[in-house]
Amino acid sequence: MKTAIVYKSVSGFTEKYAFLLKERLKDDEVTLIPLDKFKPKMLDDCDRTVFMSRVINGAIDDFKTVVKRAELFASKYAVIVAVGMTKPTDEHYHVIERANIPYKLKGIPLFVVRGGFDADKLKGKDKLMINMMKSRLMKAQSRTPEEMAMLNFLDAKTDKVESSQLDALVEYLDSGVFNPPQIETEFPQSEYWVDLDEFMPDRYKKKAGE
């Protein structure tokens, strides 16, 4: 089995997952393709394709690459892996699916895993966006507990990459059976797309637990 892993990695977390998946697929002939090097003809000889990219502001970064070539990716038994900063709950999964997967790609399985964040590794518009957000929060005359938690998050270096998060994906690639999570409630969307409870100042954590 020949598998192509096409990935976009800005801070290195998605790339870590690409290499971890390659290790897990040790019986396959796996080719790693950074998105900036990708050309459609690279998929000619592969049996299946995995597309990996980060989630930013609720959107899968550069997912347009797959949408533009939907028939090609679908013909290669494609899988989409969204790497986010939030715990991949069932509710979160369906929010990402609804926000990113157009109708013609509904047949391509989606998997959501948790990555990380390191502002020092960002460049260009990503760095500018984070700096603007941090500046806005710092200049505010008063802050909510959530805004204080966000400041803590922006200053922290978090890495939640774990091979075990690929278990469901590897199982699907082995069996061909896809069972997306079923839910009745919707994930409460946040403008930050971060688990702020982990970065909440201690005094607010204690208050919430009383």
Short mmCIF file of C-alpha atoms in Angstrom, two decimals:
data_model
loop_
_atom_site.label_atom_id
_atom_site.label_comp_id
_atom_site.label_asym_id
_atom_site.label_seq_id
_atom_site.Cartn_x
_atom_site.Cartn_y
_atom_site.Cartn_z
CA MET A 1 0.00 0.00 0.00
CA LYS A 2 1.36 3.40 -1.02
CA THR A 3 0.25 6.32 1.15
CA ALA A 4 0.92 10.02 0.57
CA ILE A 5 0.72 12.35 3.56
CA VAL A 6 0.22 15.93 2.38
CA TYR A 7 0.58 18.37 5.24
CA LYS A 8 0.86 22.05 6.10
CA SER A 9 2.76 22.82 9.28
CA VAL A 10 3.41 26.35 10.55
CA SER A 11 4.71 25.74 14.07
CA GLY A 12 5.80 22.12 13.65
CA PHE A 13 2.92 20.36 15.41
CA THR A 14 1.21 19.11 12.26
CA GLU A 15 4.57 17.95 10.92
CA LYS A 16 5.07 15.92 14.11
CA TYR A 17 1.79 14.18 13.45
CA ALA A 18 2.81 13.49 9.86
CA PHE A 19 5.99 11.76 11.02
CA LEU A 20 4.15 9.90 13.79
CA LEU A 21 1.63 8.60 11.27
CA LYS A 22 4.42 7.47 8.98
CA GLU A 23 5.88 5.47 11.86
CA ARG A 24 2.49 3.93 12.61
CA LEU A 25 2.05 2.86 8.97
CA LYS A 26 5.25 0.83 8.95
CA ASP A 27 3.85 -1.75 6.53
CA ASP A 28 3.11 0.96 3.94
CA GLU A 29 5.30 2.83 1.51
CA VAL A 30 4.74 6.33 2.89
CA THR A 31 5.68 9.62 1.22
CA LEU A 32 5.63 12.86 3.22
CA ILE A 33 4.75 15.92 1.11
CA PRO A 34 4.85 19.44 2.62
CA LEU A 35 1.97 21.39 1.11
CA ASP A 36 4.25 24.06 -0.38
CA LYS A 37 5.94 21.28 -2.39
CA PHE A 38 2.73 19.52 -3.40
CA LYS A 39 1.80 18.94 -7.04
CA PRO A 40 -1.25 16.88 -8.08
CA LYS A 41 0.89 14.47 -10.13
CA MET A 42 2.57 13.38 -6.88
CA LEU A 43 -0.58 11.40 -6.11
CA ASP A 44 -0.53 9.44 -9.36
CA ASP A 45 1.18 6.38 -7.92
CA CYS A 46 -0.32 6.38 -4.43
CA ASP A 47 -3.25 4.26 -3.25
CA ARG A 48 -4.47 6.66 -0.59
CA THR A 49 -3.84 10.19 0.67
CA VAL A 50 -3.91 11.84 4.08
CA PHE A 51 -4.25 15.63 4.18
CA MET A 52 -3.15 17.26 7.46
CA SER A 53 -3.37 20.92 8.44
CA ARG A 54 -4.01 23.12 11.45
CA VAL A 55 -7.32 24.64 12.51
CA ILE A 56 -7.18 28.43 12.75
CA ASN A 57 -10.25 30.48 13.67
CA GLY A 58 -12.36 27.38 13.11
CA ALA A 59 -11.09 26.78 9.55
CA ILE A 60 -8.74 24.08 8.28
CA ASP A 61 -5.78 26.00 6.91
CA ASP A 62 -5.39 25.78 3.12
CA PHE A 63 -8.19 23.23 2.87
CA LYS A 64 -8.91 24.85 -0.49
CA THR A 65 -6.18 22.57 -1.87
CA VAL A 66 -8.45 19.58 -1.28
CA VAL A 67 -11.65 21.36 -2.33
CA LYS A 68 -10.11 22.47 -5.62
CA ARG A 69 -9.08 18.88 -6.43
CA ALA A 70 -11.92 17.05 -4.71
CA GLU A 71 -12.26 14.32 -7.34
CA LEU A 72 -8.53 13.58 -7.29
CA PHE A 73 -8.36 13.31 -3.50
CA ALA A 74 -11.55 11.26 -3.32
CA SER A 75 -10.17 8.82 -5.90
CA LYS A 76 -7.17 8.24 -3.62
CA TYR A 77 -9.29 7.25 -0.61
CA ALA A 78 -8.38 10.54 1.03
CA VAL A 79 -8.56 11.27 4.74
CA ILE A 80 -8.56 14.75 6.31
CA VAL A 81 -6.83 15.39 9.64
CA ALA A 82 -7.53 18.72 11.37
CA VAL A 83 -4.95 19.67 14.01
CA GLY A 84 -6.47 22.06 16.54
CA MET A 85 -5.75 23.57 19.94
CA THR A 86 -8.95 22.35 21.58
CA LYS A 87 -9.67 18.92 23.06
CA PRO A 88 -11.21 16.88 20.22
CA THR A 89 -14.64 16.26 21.74
CA ASP A 90 -17.51 14.87 19.68
CA GLU A 91 -19.19 18.29 19.72
CA HIS A 92 -16.02 20.03 18.54
CA TYR A 93 -15.65 17.47 15.76
CA HIS A 94 -19.04 18.33 14.26
CA VAL A 95 -18.45 22.07 14.46
CA ILE A 96 -15.23 21.67 12.45
CA GLU A 97 -16.95 19.34 10.00
CA ARG A 98 -19.85 21.71 9.36
CA ALA A 99 -17.54 24.71 9.02
CA ASN A 100 -15.07 23.10 6.62
CA ILE A 101 -16.37 20.13 4.68
CA PRO A 102 -18.39 21.18 1.62
CA TYR A 103 -21.17 18.97 0.35
CA LYS A 104 -19.12 17.34 -2.41
CA LEU A 105 -16.51 16.21 0.14
CA LYS A 106 -18.91 14.66 2.64
CA GLY A 107 -17.68 11.21 1.68
CA ILE A 108 -14.10 11.93 2.79
CA PRO A 109 -13.53 10.99 6.46
CA LEU A 110 -12.47 13.72 8.87
CA PHE A 111 -10.36 13.18 11.99
CA VAL A 112 -9.57 15.83 14.60
CA VAL A 113 -6.47 15.75 16.82
CA ARG A 114 -4.95 18.19 19.29
CA GLY A 115 -1.73 20.02 18.42
CA GLY A 116 -0.08 22.87 20.30
CA PHE A 117 0.90 26.52 20.29
CA ASP A 118 4.19 28.42 20.39
CA ALA A 119 4.03 32.11 19.44
CA ASP A 120 7.82 32.22 18.96
CA LYS A 121 7.51 29.87 15.98
CA LEU A 122 4.99 32.01 14.13
CA LYS A 123 5.91 34.33 11.27
CA GLY A 124 4.32 36.89 8.96
CA LYS A 125 0.58 37.41 9.21
CA ASP A 126 0.25 34.72 11.89
CA LYS A 127 2.71 36.54 14.13
CA LEU A 128 1.02 39.87 13.40
CA MET A 129 -2.42 38.50 14.27
CA ILE A 130 -1.19 37.12 17.61
CA ASN A 131 0.64 40.35 18.46
CA MET A 132 -2.48 42.39 17.69
CA MET A 133 -4.63 40.15 19.86
CA LYS A 134 -2.15 40.28 22.71
CA SER A 135 -1.84 44.07 22.43
CA ARG A 136 -5.61 44.48 22.51
CA LEU A 137 -5.90 42.35 25.63
CA MET A 138 -2.98 44.06 27.35
CA LYS A 139 -4.39 47.55 26.72
CA ALA A 140 -7.89 46.74 27.98
CA GLN A 141 -8.81 48.68 31.12
CA SER A 142 -10.43 45.57 32.53
CA ARG A 143 -10.40 41.92 31.51
CA THR A 144 -12.76 39.01 31.93
CA PRO A 145 -11.39 35.77 33.39
CA GLU A 146 -11.48 34.32 29.86
CA GLU A 147 -9.40 37.20 28.50
CA MET A 148 -6.86 36.75 31.29
CA ALA A 149 -6.69 33.05 30.49
CA MET A 150 -6.12 33.91 26.83
CA LEU A 151 -3.17 36.11 27.75
CA ASN A 152 -1.71 33.23 29.74
CA PHE A 153 -2.19 30.95 26.75
CA LEU A 154 -0.46 33.35 24.36
CA ASP A 155 2.59 33.47 26.64
CA ALA A 156 2.70 29.71 27.15
CA LYS A 157 4.27 27.02 25.00
CA THR A 158 1.93 24.06 24.77
CA ASP A 159 2.48 20.75 23.00
CA LYS A 160 -0.38 18.24 23.12
CA VAL A 161 0.84 16.06 20.25
CA GLU A 162 0.46 12.36 21.11
CA SER A 163 0.67 9.29 18.90
CA SER A 164 -2.39 7.85 20.65
CA GLN A 165 -4.53 10.58 19.09
CA LEU A 166 -3.93 8.88 15.75
CA ASP A 167 -5.41 5.57 16.94
CA ALA A 168 -8.82 6.10 15.34
CA LEU A 169 -7.22 7.22 12.07
CA VAL A 170 -4.89 4.20 11.92
CA GLU A 171 -7.79 1.89 12.72
CA TYR A 172 -9.75 3.38 9.83
CA LEU A 173 -6.82 3.05 7.43
CA ASP A 174 -6.50 -0.62 8.42
CA SER A 175 -10.19 -1.51 8.30
CA GLY A 176 -11.80 0.98 5.92
CA VAL A 177 -14.66 1.35 8.40
CA PHE A 178 -15.43 4.95 9.41
CA ASN A 179 -17.62 5.70 12.41
CA PRO A 180 -17.86 9.46 12.97
CA PRO A 181 -19.07 10.57 16.40
CA GLN A 182 -22.81 11.05 16.78
CA ILE A 183 -24.07 13.91 18.94
CA GLU A 184 -27.27 15.71 19.78
CA THR A 185 -25.81 18.90 21.22
CA GLU A 186 -23.58 21.51 19.60
CA PHE A 187 -20.14 22.55 20.79
CA PRO A 188 -20.27 26.01 22.43
CA GLN A 189 -18.13 28.04 20.07
CA SER A 190 -15.46 30.38 21.42
CA GLU A 191 -13.79 33.22 19.57
CA TYR A 192 -10.45 31.82 20.73
CA TRP A 193 -10.79 28.10 19.94
CA VAL A 194 -8.64 27.26 22.98
CA ASP A 195 -9.39 25.32 26.18
CA LEU A 196 -9.17 28.42 28.35
CA ASP A 197 -9.90 26.51 31.56
CA GLU A 198 -6.35 25.16 31.44
CA PHE A 199 -4.92 28.70 31.49
CA MET A 200 -7.37 30.31 33.89
CA PRO A 201 -5.73 32.24 36.79
CA ASP A 202 -5.82 30.16 39.97
CA ARG A 203 -8.09 32.53 41.85
CA TYR A 204 -10.80 32.03 39.27
CA LYS A 205 -10.36 28.26 39.24
CA LYS A 206 -10.90 28.14 43.00
CA LYS A 207 -13.93 30.38 42.75
CA ALA A 208 -15.47 28.20 40.07
CA GLY A 209 -14.95 25.10 42.21
CA GLU A 210 -16.64 26.49 45.32
#
